[in-house]
Coordinates of C-alpha atoms and ligand atoms in Angstrom, one line a residue:
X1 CA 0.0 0.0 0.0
X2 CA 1.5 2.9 -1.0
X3 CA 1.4 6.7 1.3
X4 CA -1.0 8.8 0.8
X5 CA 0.1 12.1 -0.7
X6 CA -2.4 14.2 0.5
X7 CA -3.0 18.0 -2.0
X8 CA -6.3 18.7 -1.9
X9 CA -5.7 21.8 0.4
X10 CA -3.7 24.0 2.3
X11 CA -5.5 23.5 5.2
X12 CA -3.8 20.0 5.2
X13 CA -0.2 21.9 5.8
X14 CA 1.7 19.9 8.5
X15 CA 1.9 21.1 11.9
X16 CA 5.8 20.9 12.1
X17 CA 7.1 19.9 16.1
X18 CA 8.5 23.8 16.4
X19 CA 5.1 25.2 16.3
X20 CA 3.8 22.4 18.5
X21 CA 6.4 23.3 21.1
X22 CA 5.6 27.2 21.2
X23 CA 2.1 26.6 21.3
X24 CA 2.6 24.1 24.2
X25 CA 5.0 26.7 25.8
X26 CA 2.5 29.7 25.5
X27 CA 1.9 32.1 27.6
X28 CA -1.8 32.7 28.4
X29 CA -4.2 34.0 30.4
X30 CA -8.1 34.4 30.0
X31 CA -9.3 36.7 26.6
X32 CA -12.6 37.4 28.0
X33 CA -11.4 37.8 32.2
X34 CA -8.7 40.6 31.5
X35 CA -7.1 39.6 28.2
X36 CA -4.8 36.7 27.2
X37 CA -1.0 38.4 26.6
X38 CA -0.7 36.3 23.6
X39 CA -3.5 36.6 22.0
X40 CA -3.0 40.6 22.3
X41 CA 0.3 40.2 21.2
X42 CA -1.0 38.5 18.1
X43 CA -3.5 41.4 17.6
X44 CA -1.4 44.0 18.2
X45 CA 1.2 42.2 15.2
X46 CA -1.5 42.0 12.8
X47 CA -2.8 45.4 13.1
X48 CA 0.4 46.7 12.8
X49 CA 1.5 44.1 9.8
X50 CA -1.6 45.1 7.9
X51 CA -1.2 49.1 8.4
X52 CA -5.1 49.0 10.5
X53 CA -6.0 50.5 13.7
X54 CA -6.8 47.2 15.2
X55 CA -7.0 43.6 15.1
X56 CA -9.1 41.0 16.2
X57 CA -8.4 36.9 16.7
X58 CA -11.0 34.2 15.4
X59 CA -11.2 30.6 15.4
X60 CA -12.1 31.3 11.4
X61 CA -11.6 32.6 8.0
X62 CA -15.5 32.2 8.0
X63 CA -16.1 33.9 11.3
X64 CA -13.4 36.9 10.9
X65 CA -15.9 37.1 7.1
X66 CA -19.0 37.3 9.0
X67 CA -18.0 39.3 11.5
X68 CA -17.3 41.9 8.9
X69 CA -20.3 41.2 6.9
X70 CA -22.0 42.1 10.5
X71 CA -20.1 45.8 11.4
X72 CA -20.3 47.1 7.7
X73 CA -24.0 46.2 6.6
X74 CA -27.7 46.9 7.8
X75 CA -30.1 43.8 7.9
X76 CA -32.2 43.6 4.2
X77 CA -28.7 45.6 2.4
X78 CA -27.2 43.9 0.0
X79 CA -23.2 43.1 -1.0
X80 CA -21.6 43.3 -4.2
X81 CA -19.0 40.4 -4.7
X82 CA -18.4 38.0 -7.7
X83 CA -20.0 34.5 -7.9
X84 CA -16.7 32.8 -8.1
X85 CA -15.4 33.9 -4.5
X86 CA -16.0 32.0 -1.2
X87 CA -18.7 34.2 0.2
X88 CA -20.8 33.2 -3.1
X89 CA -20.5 29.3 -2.6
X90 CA -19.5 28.5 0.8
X91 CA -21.1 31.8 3.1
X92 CA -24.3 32.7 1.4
X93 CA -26.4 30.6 3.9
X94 CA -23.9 32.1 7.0
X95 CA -24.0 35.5 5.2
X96 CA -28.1 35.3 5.2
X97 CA -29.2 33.9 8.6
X98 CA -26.0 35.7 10.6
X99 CA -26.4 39.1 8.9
X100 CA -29.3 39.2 7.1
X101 CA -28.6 40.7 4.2
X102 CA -28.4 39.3 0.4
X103 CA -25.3 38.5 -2.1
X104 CA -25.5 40.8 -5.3
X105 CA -22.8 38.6 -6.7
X106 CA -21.7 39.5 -10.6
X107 CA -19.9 37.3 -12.7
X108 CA -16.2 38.3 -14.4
X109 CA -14.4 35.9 -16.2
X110 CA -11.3 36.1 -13.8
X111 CA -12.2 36.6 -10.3
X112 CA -11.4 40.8 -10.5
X113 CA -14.1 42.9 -9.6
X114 CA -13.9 45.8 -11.6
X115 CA -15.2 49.4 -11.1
X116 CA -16.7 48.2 -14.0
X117 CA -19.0 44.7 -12.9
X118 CA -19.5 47.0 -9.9
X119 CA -21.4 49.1 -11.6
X120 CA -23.0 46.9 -13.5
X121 CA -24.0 45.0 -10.0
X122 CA -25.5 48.4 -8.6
X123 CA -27.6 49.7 -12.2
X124 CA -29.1 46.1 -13.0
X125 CA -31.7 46.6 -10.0
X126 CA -34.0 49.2 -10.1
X127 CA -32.8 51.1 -6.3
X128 CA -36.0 52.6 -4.8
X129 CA -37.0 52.5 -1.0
X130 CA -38.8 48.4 -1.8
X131 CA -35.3 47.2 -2.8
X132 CA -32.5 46.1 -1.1
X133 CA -29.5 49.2 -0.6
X134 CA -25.7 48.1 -1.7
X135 CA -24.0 48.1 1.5
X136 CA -20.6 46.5 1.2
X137 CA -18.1 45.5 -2.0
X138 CA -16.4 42.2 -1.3
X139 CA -13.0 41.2 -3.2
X140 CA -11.0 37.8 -2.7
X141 CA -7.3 37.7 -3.1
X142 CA -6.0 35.3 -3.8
X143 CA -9.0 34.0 -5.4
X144 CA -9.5 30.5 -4.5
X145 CA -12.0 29.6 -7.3
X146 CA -9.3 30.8 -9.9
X147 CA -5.9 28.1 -8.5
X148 CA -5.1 31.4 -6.3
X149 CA -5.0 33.8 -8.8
X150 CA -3.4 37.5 -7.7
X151 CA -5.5 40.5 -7.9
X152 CA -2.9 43.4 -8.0
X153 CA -2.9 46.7 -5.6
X154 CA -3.9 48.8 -8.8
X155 CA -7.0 47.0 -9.5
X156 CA -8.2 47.0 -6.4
X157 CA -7.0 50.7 -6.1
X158 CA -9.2 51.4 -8.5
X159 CA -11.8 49.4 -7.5
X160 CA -11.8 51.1 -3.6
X161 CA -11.9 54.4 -5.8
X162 CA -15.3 53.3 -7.8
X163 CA -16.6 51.7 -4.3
X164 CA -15.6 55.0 -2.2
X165 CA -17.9 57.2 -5.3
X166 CA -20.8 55.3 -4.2
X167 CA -20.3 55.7 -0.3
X168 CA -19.7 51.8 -0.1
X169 CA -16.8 50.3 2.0
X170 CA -15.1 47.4 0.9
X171 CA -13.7 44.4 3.0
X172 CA -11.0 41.9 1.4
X173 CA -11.0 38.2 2.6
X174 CA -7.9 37.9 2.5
X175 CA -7.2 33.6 3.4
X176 CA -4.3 33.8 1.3
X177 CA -3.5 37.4 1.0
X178 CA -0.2 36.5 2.2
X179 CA 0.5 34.2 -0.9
X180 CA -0.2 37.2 -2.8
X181 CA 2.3 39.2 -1.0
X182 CA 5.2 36.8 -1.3
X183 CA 4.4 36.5 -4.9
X184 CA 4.3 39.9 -6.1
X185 CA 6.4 41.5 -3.4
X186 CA 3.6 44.0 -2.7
X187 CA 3.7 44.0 1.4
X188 CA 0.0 43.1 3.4
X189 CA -0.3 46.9 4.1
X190 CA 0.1 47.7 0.6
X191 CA -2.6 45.3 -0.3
X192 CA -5.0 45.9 3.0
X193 CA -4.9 50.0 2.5
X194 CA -6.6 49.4 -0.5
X195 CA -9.8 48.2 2.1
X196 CA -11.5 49.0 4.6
X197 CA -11.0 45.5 6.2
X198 CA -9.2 42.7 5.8
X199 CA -9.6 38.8 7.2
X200 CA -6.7 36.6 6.9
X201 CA -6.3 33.1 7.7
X202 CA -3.5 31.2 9.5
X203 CA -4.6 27.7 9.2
X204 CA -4.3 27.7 4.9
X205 CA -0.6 28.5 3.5
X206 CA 0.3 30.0 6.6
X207 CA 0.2 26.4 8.4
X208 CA -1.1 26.9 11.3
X209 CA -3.8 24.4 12.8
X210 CA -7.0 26.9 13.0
X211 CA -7.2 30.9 13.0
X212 CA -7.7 34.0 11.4
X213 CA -7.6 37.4 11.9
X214 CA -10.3 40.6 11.6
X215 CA -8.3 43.7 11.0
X216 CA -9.7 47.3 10.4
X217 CA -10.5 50.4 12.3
X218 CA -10.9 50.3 16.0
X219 CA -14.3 51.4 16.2
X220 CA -15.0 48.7 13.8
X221 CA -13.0 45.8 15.2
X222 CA -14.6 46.7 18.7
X223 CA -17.7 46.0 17.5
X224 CA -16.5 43.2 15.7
X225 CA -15.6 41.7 18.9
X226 CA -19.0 42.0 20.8
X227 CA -20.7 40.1 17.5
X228 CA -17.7 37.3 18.2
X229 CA -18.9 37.1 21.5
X230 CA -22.5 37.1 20.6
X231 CA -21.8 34.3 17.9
X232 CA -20.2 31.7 20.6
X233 CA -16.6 32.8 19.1
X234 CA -14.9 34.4 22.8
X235 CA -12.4 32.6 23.4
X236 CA -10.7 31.9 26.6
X237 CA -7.1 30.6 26.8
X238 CA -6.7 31.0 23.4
X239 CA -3.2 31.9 24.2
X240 CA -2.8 28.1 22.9
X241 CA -4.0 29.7 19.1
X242 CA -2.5 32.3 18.9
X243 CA 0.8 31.5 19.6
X244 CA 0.7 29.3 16.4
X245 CA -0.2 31.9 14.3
X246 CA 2.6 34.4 15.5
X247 CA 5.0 31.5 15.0
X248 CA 3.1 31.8 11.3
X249 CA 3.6 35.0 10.7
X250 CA 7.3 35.0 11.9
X251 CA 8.7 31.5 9.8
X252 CA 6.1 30.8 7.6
X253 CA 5.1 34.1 5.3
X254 CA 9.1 33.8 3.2
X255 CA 8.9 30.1 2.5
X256 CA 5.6 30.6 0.7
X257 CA 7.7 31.0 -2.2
X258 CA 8.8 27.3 -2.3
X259 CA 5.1 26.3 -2.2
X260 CA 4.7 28.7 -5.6
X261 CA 7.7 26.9 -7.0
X262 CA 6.0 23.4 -6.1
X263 CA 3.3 24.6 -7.8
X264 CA 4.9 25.5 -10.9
X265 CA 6.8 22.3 -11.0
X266 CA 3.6 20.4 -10.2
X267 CA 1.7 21.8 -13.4
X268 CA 5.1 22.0 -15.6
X269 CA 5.1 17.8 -15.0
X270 CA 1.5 17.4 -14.9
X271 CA 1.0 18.8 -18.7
X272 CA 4.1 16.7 -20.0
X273 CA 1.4 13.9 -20.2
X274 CA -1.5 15.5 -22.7
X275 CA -4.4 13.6 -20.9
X276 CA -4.0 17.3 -18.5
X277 CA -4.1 21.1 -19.4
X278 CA -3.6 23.3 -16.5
X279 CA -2.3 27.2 -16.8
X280 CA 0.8 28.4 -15.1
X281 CA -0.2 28.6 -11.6
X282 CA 0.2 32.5 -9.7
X283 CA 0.6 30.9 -6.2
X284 CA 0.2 27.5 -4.6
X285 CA -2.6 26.1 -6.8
X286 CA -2.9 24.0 -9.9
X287 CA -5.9 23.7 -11.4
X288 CA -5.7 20.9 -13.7
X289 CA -8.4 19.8 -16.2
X290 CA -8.4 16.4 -16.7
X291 CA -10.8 15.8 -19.6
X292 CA -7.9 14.3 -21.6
X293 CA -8.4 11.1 -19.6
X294 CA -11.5 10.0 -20.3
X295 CA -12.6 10.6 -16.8
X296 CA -15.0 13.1 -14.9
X297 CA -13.7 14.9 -12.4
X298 CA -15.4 13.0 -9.7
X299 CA -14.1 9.4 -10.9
X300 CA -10.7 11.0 -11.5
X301 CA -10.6 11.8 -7.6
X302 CA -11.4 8.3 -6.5
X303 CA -9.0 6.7 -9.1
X304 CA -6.2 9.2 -8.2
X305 CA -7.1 8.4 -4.6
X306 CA -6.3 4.6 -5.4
X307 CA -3.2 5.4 -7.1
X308 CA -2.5 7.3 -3.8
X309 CA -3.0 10.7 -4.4
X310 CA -5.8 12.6 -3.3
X311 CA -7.0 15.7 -5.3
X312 CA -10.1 18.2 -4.8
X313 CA -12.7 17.5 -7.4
X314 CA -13.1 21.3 -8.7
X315 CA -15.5 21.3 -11.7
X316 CA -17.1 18.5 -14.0
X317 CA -13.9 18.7 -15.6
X318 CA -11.6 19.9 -13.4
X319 CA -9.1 19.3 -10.2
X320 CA -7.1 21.2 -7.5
X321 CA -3.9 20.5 -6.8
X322 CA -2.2 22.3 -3.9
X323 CA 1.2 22.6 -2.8
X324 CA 1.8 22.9 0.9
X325 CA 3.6 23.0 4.0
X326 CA 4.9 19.4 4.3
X327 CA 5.2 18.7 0.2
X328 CA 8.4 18.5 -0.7
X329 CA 9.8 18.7 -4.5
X330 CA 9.9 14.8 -4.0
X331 CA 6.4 14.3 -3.0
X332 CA 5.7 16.4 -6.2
X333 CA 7.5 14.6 -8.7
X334 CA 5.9 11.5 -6.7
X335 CA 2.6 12.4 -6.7
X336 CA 2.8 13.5 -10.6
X337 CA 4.3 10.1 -11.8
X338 CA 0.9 8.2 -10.1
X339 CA -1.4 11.0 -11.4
X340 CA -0.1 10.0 -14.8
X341 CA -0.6 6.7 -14.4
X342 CA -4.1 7.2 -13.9
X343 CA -4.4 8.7 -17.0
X344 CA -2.2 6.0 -18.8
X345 CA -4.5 3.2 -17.6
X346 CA -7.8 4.5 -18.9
X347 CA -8.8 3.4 -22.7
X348 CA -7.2 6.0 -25.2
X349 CA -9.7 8.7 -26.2
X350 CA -8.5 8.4 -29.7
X351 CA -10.9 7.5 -32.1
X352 CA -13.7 8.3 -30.0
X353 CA -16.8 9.9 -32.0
Ligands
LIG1 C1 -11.0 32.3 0.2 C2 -11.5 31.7 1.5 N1 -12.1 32.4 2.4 C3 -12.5 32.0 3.6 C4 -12.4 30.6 3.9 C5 -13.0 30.1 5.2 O1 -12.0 29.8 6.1 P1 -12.3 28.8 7.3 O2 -12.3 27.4 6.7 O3 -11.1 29.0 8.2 O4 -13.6 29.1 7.9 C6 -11.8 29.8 3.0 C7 -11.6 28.4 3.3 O5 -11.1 27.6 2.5 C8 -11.3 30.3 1.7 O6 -10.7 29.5 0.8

């Protein structure tokens, strides 16, 4: 039986023993009796890493999303995003029964909201007092839908230009704004004064086990906090987290860069076999279509899972591939060689009508 080589996520990024040790070793105290010291030292590290007033710790990238969602809107508004990003498939039902108010989400052929689409999303409904207000403009980056793909500071400079004409704030969540960073060399401030908040996550590239952070201005990120409360997200010792996530942010933001490299390497040997197309990854994603084999996505999974090598079905015809903490160019070239024996073993497609 041979190990499983597991690249479906980033959340799957191994938990090396030196972030076990300074989470074991942390200092704590109580968040909600006083305040835990590392937790605030976390906060106070993150505020001043992403250029904001303030800084708040969550168990979630979904929480630290809702939680914005919650300060910037008014129950029945509405928020202008694009249908590929996270909000759109995996927070509408959150985004709805937390908050209250409806997705308005438009649909660009990359993953950039332009001043453009948001325009477009605010004329296509007639606006009278019956109908819902635009509250809040929503960007992703990276965007997960599109194998991490980068939105750059000028675009969405331009877009917090168009969003500021109408009155509307804009929050960024930011999971893997920190792939984005390493990859361009455009710093987390750069990026996150381009909004006016900004989730990120530690428990995706980052490698930490769970976390995220809410960042913004104080007024904001106070009331941010009662709505964690409110939610069941206080926290007590959580001292435990947060240490993790400082140890991300101090050794695990720079070796990002060998995760893009994996990446690149991953797709460069994927496509050398023409059963798979996949474009240059921007970050740590591949997103490979795998028509050429004969197979759907979903019976692609299950044989690539037999062959030992477990991929996230993305579409009908597609698959994520993700390089992470813990793969090693090895593991690449390893897990390449049985995802092209899949594709060797099933029928040729040649001379199919
Ligand atoms: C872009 C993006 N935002 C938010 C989240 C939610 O994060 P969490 O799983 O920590 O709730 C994810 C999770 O994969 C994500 O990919």
């Amino acid at each position: 039986m041979l190990a499983p080589i597991d690249l479906r996520s980033d959340t799957l990024s191994a938990i090396t023993p030196q972030m076990r040790r300074v989470m074991a070793d942390a200092e704590v105290g109580d968040d909600l009796y006083g305040g835990d010291p590392t937790t605030q030292r976390l906060e106070r590290r993150c505020a001043e890493l992403l250029g904001k007033e303030a800084a708040l710790f969550t168990a979630s990238g979904t929480l630290s999303n809702q939680l914005a969602i919650r300060v910037h809107t008014d129950r029945g508004s509405e928020v202008i995003t694009d249908a590929k990003y996270h909000i759109n498939f995996f927070e509408s039902a959150a985004t709805a029964d937390l908050c209250g108010v409806v997705l308005n989400p438009v649909d660009s052929p990359d993953g950039i909201l332009t001043p453009r689409l948001l325009d477009a999303a605010v004329d296509r409904k007639r606006r009278a007092r019956l109908t819902s207000a635009p509250s809040l403009v929503w960007v992703e980056n990276t965007v997960n839908y599109f194998g991490g793909s980068v939105i750059s500071v000028t675009d969405l400079a331009d877009l917090r230009a168009a969003s500021l004409a109408k009155g509307l704030p804009t929050h960024m969540d930011g999971a893997r704004l920190p792939n984005a960073s390493v990859a361009t060399g455009t710093t987390l401030a750069e990026y996150a004064a381009t909004v006016d908040t900004v989730a990120v996550s530690f428990a995706k590239a980052l490698g930490a086990p769970f976390g995220s952070v809410l960042a913004g201005p104080a007024e904001l990120i106070e009331r941010a906090s009662v709505y964690r409360l409110w939610y069941g997200g206080g926290l007590h010792q959580s001292g435990f987290m947060a240490a993790a996530a400082l140890y991300a942010l101090e050794h695990n933001i720079d070796r990002l860069a060998e995760d893009h490299a994996h990446a690149r390497l991953l797709r460069e040997l994927l496509v050398e076999n023409p059963a798979f197309t996949a474009p240059e990854p921007e970050t740590n994603m591949v997103i490979a279509d795998i028509s050429g084999t004969g197979l759907t996505s979903a019976a692609f999974v299950s044989a690539a899972a037999e062959a030992g090598v477990k991929v996230a079905r993305w579409t009908d015809t597609q698959v994520r591939i993700v390089a992470r903490l813990g793969v090693d160019e090895a593991v690449v070239r390893d897990a390449v060689r049985r995802l092209h024996q899949v594709a060797d073993r099933q029928p040729s497609l040649a001379g199919k009508p």
